[in-house]
Amino acid sequence: FCDLKVKIVVISLPFRHDRRNQIIEQFKNLNIDFEFFDAIHGKIERAKAYNKVEFSSRSKKYLSPGSIGCIASHMSVWTNLLLSPYDCFLIFEDDIILEKNLSELALLLPKYPADADIIYLGSGSKKGWLNMKNISTNISKPFTVRKGAYSYILFKNGAIKLTTEIKKVNIVCGGIDSILGILGMRGKLIAYHIIPPICKIDYSLPSNILNFSNKTKIIHEIEFK
């Protein structure tokens, strides 16, 4: 990754051995060094999650425990970045499938604008819906990204902005991707997006985030206990 000091972090619930084993195997095959971050689960550790983020009463009512834990987990990783000697973290969630080797990413990074706070490596949104503005064949500037925060590079300047500005976002519905999208729309976070994405989501893996608008979503058994 050029001259940057980069750490690769995979956010993963400790009890999701199925997801972790898949990540370990996938990254081993690609010779990628990484660390797991033990995610917070809003159902199991609700108080811990609430201590990380100032959720409104509406948020606590409408967001699922999984969504709350996911937000708190990402925030914890941002804080870790600020306290670390690294220039940036490459942050994955544990249900991604890499479609390209990260060596391609290393070639693209020097071409990115120096003002980048965050670079999305993938999202589930369509180009038109995102109102993306193409900067080059490999770089676009999204108006918003609200379909997954499963893969992104966060620089220290971005982590500073996020940890400051997230308290000003009234989180009511949607998850961590909505928060990032709102801050991008407000001009509080300078975001770019790789074209084409380097990874996608494996939807065959059960989720720990309930979404009642998606009836086909596979939910992990712990969410029903």
mmCIF file of C-alpha atoms in Angstrom:
data_model
loop_
_atom_site.group_PDB
_atom_site.id
_atom_site.type_symbol
_atom_site.label_atom_id
_atom_site.label_comp_id
_atom_site.label_asym_id
_atom_site.label_seq_id
_atom_site.Cartn_x
_atom_site.Cartn_y
_atom_site.Cartn_z
ATOM 1 C CA PHE A 1 0.000 0.000 0.000
ATOM 2 C CA CYS A 2 2.540 2.570 -1.147
ATOM 3 C CA ASP A 3 4.186 4.276 1.817
ATOM 4 C CA LEU A 4 1.118 4.049 4.041
ATOM 5 C CA LYS A 5 1.116 2.080 7.262
ATOM 6 C CA VAL A 6 -2.031 -0.006 6.863
ATOM 7 C CA LYS A 7 -3.699 -2.489 9.164
ATOM 8 C CA ILE A 8 -6.430 -4.854 7.953
ATOM 9 C CA VAL A 9 -9.229 -5.379 10.470
ATOM 10 C CA VAL A 10 -12.191 -7.759 10.162
ATOM 11 C CA ILE A 11 -15.155 -6.991 12.442
ATOM 12 C CA SER A 12 -16.646 -10.276 13.607
ATOM 13 C CA LEU A 13 -18.785 -11.546 16.477
ATOM 14 C CA PRO A 14 -16.681 -13.997 18.521
ATOM 15 C CA PHE A 15 -19.305 -16.755 18.402
ATOM 16 C CA ARG A 16 -19.705 -16.664 14.594
ATOM 17 C CA HIS A 17 -17.168 -19.416 13.900
ATOM 18 C CA ASP A 18 -18.761 -20.092 10.497
ATOM 19 C CA ARG A 19 -17.977 -16.593 9.288
ATOM 20 C CA ARG A 20 -14.557 -16.492 10.889
ATOM 21 C CA ASN A 21 -13.482 -19.773 9.342
ATOM 22 C CA GLN A 22 -14.522 -18.542 5.919
ATOM 23 C CA ILE A 23 -12.534 -15.323 6.344
ATOM 24 C CA ILE A 24 -9.464 -17.191 7.618
ATOM 25 C CA GLU A 25 -9.506 -19.559 4.654
ATOM 26 C CA GLN A 26 -10.143 -16.826 2.106
ATOM 27 C CA PHE A 27 -7.450 -14.468 3.393
ATOM 28 C CA LYS A 28 -4.962 -17.301 3.834
ATOM 29 C CA ASN A 29 -5.359 -18.246 0.173
ATOM 30 C CA LEU A 30 -4.683 -14.629 -0.799
ATOM 31 C CA ASN A 31 -1.754 -14.315 1.645
ATOM 32 C CA ILE A 32 -3.399 -11.413 3.508
ATOM 33 C CA ASP A 33 -2.430 -10.603 7.093
ATOM 34 C CA PHE A 34 -5.303 -9.329 9.217
ATOM 35 C CA GLU A 35 -6.737 -9.154 12.726
ATOM 36 C CA PHE A 36 -10.224 -9.925 13.960
ATOM 37 C CA PHE A 37 -11.962 -7.280 16.022
ATOM 38 C CA ASP A 38 -14.399 -8.867 18.471
ATOM 39 C CA ALA A 39 -17.654 -7.167 17.596
ATOM 40 C CA ILE A 40 -20.162 -5.903 20.150
ATOM 41 C CA HIS A 41 -23.585 -7.511 20.042
ATOM 42 C CA GLY A 42 -26.365 -5.118 20.993
ATOM 43 C CA LYS A 43 -28.522 -7.905 22.378
ATOM 44 C CA ILE A 44 -25.836 -9.474 24.531
ATOM 45 C CA GLU A 45 -23.939 -6.308 25.476
ATOM 46 C CA ARG A 46 -26.544 -3.573 25.085
ATOM 47 C CA ALA A 47 -25.125 -1.393 27.880
ATOM 48 C CA LYS A 48 -21.668 -1.562 26.321
ATOM 49 C CA ALA A 49 -23.101 -0.497 22.965
ATOM 50 C CA TYR A 50 -25.030 2.405 24.498
ATOM 51 C CA ASN A 51 -21.838 3.636 26.150
ATOM 52 C CA LYS A 52 -20.191 3.866 22.715
ATOM 53 C CA VAL A 53 -22.884 5.871 20.896
ATOM 54 C CA GLU A 54 -25.451 8.460 21.979
ATOM 55 C CA PHE A 55 -28.579 6.772 20.639
ATOM 56 C CA SER A 56 -31.828 8.730 20.679
ATOM 57 C CA SER A 57 -34.892 7.198 22.319
ATOM 58 C CA ARG A 58 -36.332 6.622 18.830
ATOM 59 C CA SER A 59 -33.154 4.848 17.787
ATOM 60 C CA LYS A 60 -33.352 2.538 20.779
ATOM 61 C CA LYS A 61 -36.950 1.781 19.875
ATOM 62 C CA TYR A 62 -36.573 1.132 16.153
ATOM 63 C CA LEU A 63 -33.004 -0.139 15.650
ATOM 64 C CA SER A 64 -32.505 -3.861 16.163
ATOM 65 C CA PRO A 65 -29.948 -4.958 18.790
ATOM 66 C CA GLY A 66 -27.748 -6.245 15.967
ATOM 67 C CA SER A 67 -27.739 -2.819 14.294
ATOM 68 C CA ILE A 68 -26.867 -1.114 17.569
ATOM 69 C CA GLY A 69 -23.994 -3.517 18.180
ATOM 70 C CA CYS A 70 -22.729 -3.095 14.624
ATOM 71 C CA ILE A 71 -22.610 0.695 14.966
ATOM 72 C CA ALA A 72 -20.808 0.457 18.304
ATOM 73 C CA SER A 73 -18.328 -2.050 16.842
ATOM 74 C CA HIS A 74 -17.379 0.181 13.921
ATOM 75 C CA MET A 75 -16.977 3.121 16.291
ATOM 76 C CA SER A 76 -14.636 1.084 18.487
ATOM 77 C CA VAL A 77 -12.482 0.263 15.476
ATOM 78 C CA TRP A 78 -12.311 3.977 14.573
ATOM 79 C CA THR A 79 -11.104 4.757 18.077
ATOM 80 C CA ASN A 80 -8.493 2.000 17.801
ATOM 81 C CA LEU A 81 -7.221 3.603 14.597
ATOM 82 C CA LEU A 82 -6.792 6.962 16.342
ATOM 83 C CA LEU A 83 -4.772 5.319 19.115
ATOM 84 C CA SER A 84 -2.628 3.275 16.716
ATOM 85 C CA PRO A 85 0.595 4.061 14.802
ATOM 86 C CA TYR A 86 -1.148 3.259 11.495
ATOM 87 C CA ASP A 87 -2.111 5.778 8.800
ATOM 88 C CA CYS A 88 -5.309 3.949 7.968
ATOM 89 C CA PHE A 89 -7.316 0.818 8.618
ATOM 90 C CA LEU A 90 -8.734 -1.358 5.881
ATOM 91 C CA ILE A 91 -11.984 -2.423 7.544
ATOM 92 C CA PHE A 92 -14.029 -5.451 6.497
ATOM 93 C CA GLU A 93 -17.111 -7.072 7.936
ATOM 94 C CA ASP A 94 -16.947 -10.850 8.154
ATOM 95 C CA ASP A 95 -19.395 -11.713 5.360
ATOM 96 C CA ILE A 96 -17.413 -10.342 2.439
ATOM 97 C CA ILE A 97 -16.058 -12.159 -0.589
ATOM 98 C CA LEU A 98 -12.999 -10.604 -2.179
ATOM 99 C CA GLU A 99 -13.323 -10.490 -5.953
ATOM 100 C CA LYS A 100 -9.869 -9.068 -6.545
ATOM 101 C CA ASN A 101 -6.482 -9.392 -4.934
ATOM 102 C CA LEU A 102 -5.546 -6.469 -2.705
ATOM 103 C CA SER A 103 -2.466 -5.875 -4.835
ATOM 104 C CA GLU A 104 -4.794 -4.113 -7.276
ATOM 105 C CA LEU A 105 -5.930 -1.845 -4.489
ATOM 106 C CA ALA A 106 -2.306 -0.938 -3.774
ATOM 107 C CA LEU A 107 -1.950 0.237 -7.356
ATOM 108 C CA LEU A 108 -5.090 2.377 -7.150
ATOM 109 C CA LEU A 109 -4.419 4.145 -3.848
ATOM 110 C CA PRO A 110 -1.751 6.557 -5.183
ATOM 111 C CA LYS A 111 -4.347 7.820 -7.676
ATOM 112 C CA TYR A 112 -6.815 8.864 -5.008
ATOM 113 C CA PRO A 113 -7.276 12.531 -4.062
ATOM 114 C CA ALA A 114 -5.269 13.521 -1.014
ATOM 115 C CA ASP A 115 -8.359 14.845 0.758
ATOM 116 C CA ALA A 116 -9.957 11.385 1.103
ATOM 117 C CA ASP A 117 -11.360 10.551 4.541
ATOM 118 C CA ILE A 118 -12.829 7.219 3.492
ATOM 119 C CA ILE A 119 -12.656 5.021 0.404
ATOM 120 C CA TYR A 120 -15.418 2.471 -0.144
ATOM 121 C CA LEU A 121 -14.167 -0.789 -1.623
ATOM 122 C CA GLY A 122 -17.680 -2.010 -2.291
ATOM 123 C CA SER A 123 -21.347 -1.291 -1.609
ATOM 124 C CA GLY A 124 -24.617 -2.932 -2.487
ATOM 125 C CA SER A 125 -26.011 0.159 -4.165
ATOM 126 C CA LYS A 126 -26.359 0.786 -7.852
ATOM 127 C CA LYS A 127 -24.339 3.505 -9.527
ATOM 128 C CA GLY A 128 -27.337 5.572 -10.584
ATOM 129 C CA TRP A 129 -28.997 5.388 -7.189
ATOM 130 C CA LEU A 130 -25.809 6.626 -5.537
ATOM 131 C CA ASN A 131 -25.611 9.613 -7.902
ATOM 132 C CA MET A 132 -21.936 8.880 -8.318
ATOM 133 C CA LYS A 133 -19.707 11.351 -10.097
ATOM 134 C CA ASN A 134 -16.946 9.568 -11.951
ATOM 135 C CA ILE A 135 -13.536 11.133 -11.447
ATOM 136 C CA SER A 136 -11.628 8.528 -13.468
ATOM 137 C CA THR A 137 -12.128 4.985 -14.722
ATOM 138 C CA ASN A 138 -11.363 3.677 -11.230
ATOM 139 C CA ILE A 139 -12.567 6.450 -8.927
ATOM 140 C CA SER A 140 -15.996 7.898 -8.246
ATOM 141 C CA LYS A 141 -17.386 10.328 -5.701
ATOM 142 C CA PRO A 142 -20.686 9.064 -4.247
ATOM 143 C CA PHE A 143 -23.459 11.362 -3.089
ATOM 144 C CA THR A 144 -24.316 8.774 -0.461
ATOM 145 C CA VAL A 145 -23.556 5.164 0.389
ATOM 146 C CA ARG A 146 -26.340 3.523 2.373
ATOM 147 C CA LYS A 147 -26.231 -0.070 1.221
ATOM 148 C CA GLY A 148 -23.478 -1.596 3.285
ATOM 149 C CA ALA A 149 -20.380 -0.484 5.173
ATOM 150 C CA TYR A 150 -18.817 -3.877 4.760
ATOM 151 C CA SER A 151 -15.551 -2.800 3.152
ATOM 152 C CA TYR A 152 -13.767 0.548 3.370
ATOM 153 C CA ILE A 153 -10.451 2.238 3.999
ATOM 154 C CA LEU A 154 -10.579 4.795 6.794
ATOM 155 C CA PHE A 155 -7.786 7.329 7.207
ATOM 156 C CA LYS A 156 -6.975 8.960 10.524
ATOM 157 C CA ASN A 157 -8.404 12.310 9.463
ATOM 158 C CA GLY A 158 -11.638 10.490 8.625
ATOM 159 C CA ALA A 159 -11.672 8.744 11.990
ATOM 160 C CA ILE A 160 -11.307 12.098 13.747
ATOM 161 C CA LYS A 161 -14.277 13.495 11.814
ATOM 162 C CA LEU A 162 -16.416 10.422 12.418
ATOM 163 C CA THR A 163 -15.849 10.238 16.152
ATOM 164 C CA THR A 164 -16.701 13.952 16.386
ATOM 165 C CA GLU A 165 -19.653 14.140 14.024
ATOM 166 C CA ILE A 166 -21.472 10.870 14.755
ATOM 167 C CA LYS A 167 -22.972 12.321 17.925
ATOM 168 C CA LYS A 168 -24.721 14.945 15.788
ATOM 169 C CA VAL A 169 -26.460 12.343 13.617
ATOM 170 C CA ASN A 170 -29.963 11.465 14.760
ATOM 171 C CA ILE A 171 -29.842 7.708 14.248
ATOM 172 C CA VAL A 172 -33.413 6.492 13.807
ATOM 173 C CA CYS A 173 -33.397 3.840 11.110
ATOM 174 C CA GLY A 174 -30.702 2.214 9.072
ATOM 175 C CA GLY A 175 -27.324 1.209 10.391
ATOM 176 C CA ILE A 176 -23.707 2.212 10.168
ATOM 177 C CA ASP A 177 -23.930 2.656 6.387
ATOM 178 C CA SER A 178 -26.733 5.206 6.815
ATOM 179 C CA ILE A 179 -24.640 7.170 9.310
ATOM 180 C CA LEU A 180 -21.684 7.299 6.926
ATOM 181 C CA GLY A 181 -23.995 8.245 4.071
ATOM 182 C CA ILE A 182 -25.626 11.084 6.008
ATOM 183 C CA LEU A 183 -22.266 12.545 6.995
ATOM 184 C CA GLY A 184 -21.114 12.336 3.383
ATOM 185 C CA MET A 185 -24.253 14.106 2.170
ATOM 186 C CA ARG A 186 -23.726 16.861 4.738
ATOM 187 C CA GLY A 187 -20.160 17.393 3.572
ATOM 188 C CA LYS A 188 -18.753 16.270 6.911
ATOM 189 C CA LEU A 189 -16.932 13.271 5.415
ATOM 190 C CA ILE A 190 -15.052 13.216 2.109
ATOM 191 C CA ALA A 191 -15.767 9.854 0.497
ATOM 192 C CA TYR A 192 -14.676 8.081 -2.673
ATOM 193 C CA HIS A 193 -15.626 4.737 -4.173
ATOM 194 C CA ILE A 194 -13.554 2.228 -6.113
ATOM 195 C CA ILE A 195 -14.763 1.254 -9.597
ATOM 196 C CA PRO A 196 -15.450 -1.602 -9.927
ATOM 197 C CA PRO A 197 -15.846 -2.836 -6.319
ATOM 198 C CA ILE A 198 -13.234 -5.297 -5.084
ATOM 199 C CA CYS A 199 -15.591 -7.292 -2.881
ATOM 200 C CA LYS A 200 -19.213 -8.255 -2.353
ATOM 201 C CA ILE A 201 -21.446 -9.710 0.366
ATOM 202 C CA ASP A 202 -22.022 -13.423 0.854
ATOM 203 C CA TYR A 203 -25.780 -13.459 1.481
ATOM 204 C CA SER A 204 -25.791 -17.189 2.199
ATOM 205 C CA LEU A 205 -24.398 -16.489 5.683
ATOM 206 C CA PRO A 206 -27.047 -15.880 8.381
ATOM 207 C CA SER A 207 -27.116 -12.333 9.716
ATOM 208 C CA ASN A 208 -27.298 -11.006 13.271
ATOM 209 C CA ILE A 209 -29.045 -7.826 12.149
ATOM 210 C CA LEU A 210 -32.813 -8.029 11.924
ATOM 211 C CA ASN A 211 -34.383 -6.136 9.032
ATOM 212 C CA PHE A 212 -38.135 -6.544 8.914
ATOM 213 C CA SER A 213 -38.335 -4.888 5.481
ATOM 214 C CA ASN A 214 -36.306 -7.767 4.021
ATOM 215 C CA LYS A 215 -38.400 -10.893 4.379
ATOM 216 C CA THR A 216 -35.882 -13.095 2.568
ATOM 217 C CA LYS A 217 -32.964 -12.264 4.866
ATOM 218 C CA ILE A 218 -31.494 -15.288 6.666
ATOM 219 C CA ILE A 219 -31.239 -14.573 10.388
ATOM 220 C CA HIS A 220 -28.867 -16.315 12.790
ATOM 221 C CA GLU A 221 -30.558 -18.483 15.427
ATOM 222 C CA ILE A 222 -29.305 -16.415 18.381
ATOM 223 C CA GLU A 223 -31.539 -13.532 17.295
ATOM 224 C CA PHE A 224 -34.651 -15.592 17.979
ATOM 225 C CA LYS A 225 -33.691 -16.685 21.493
#
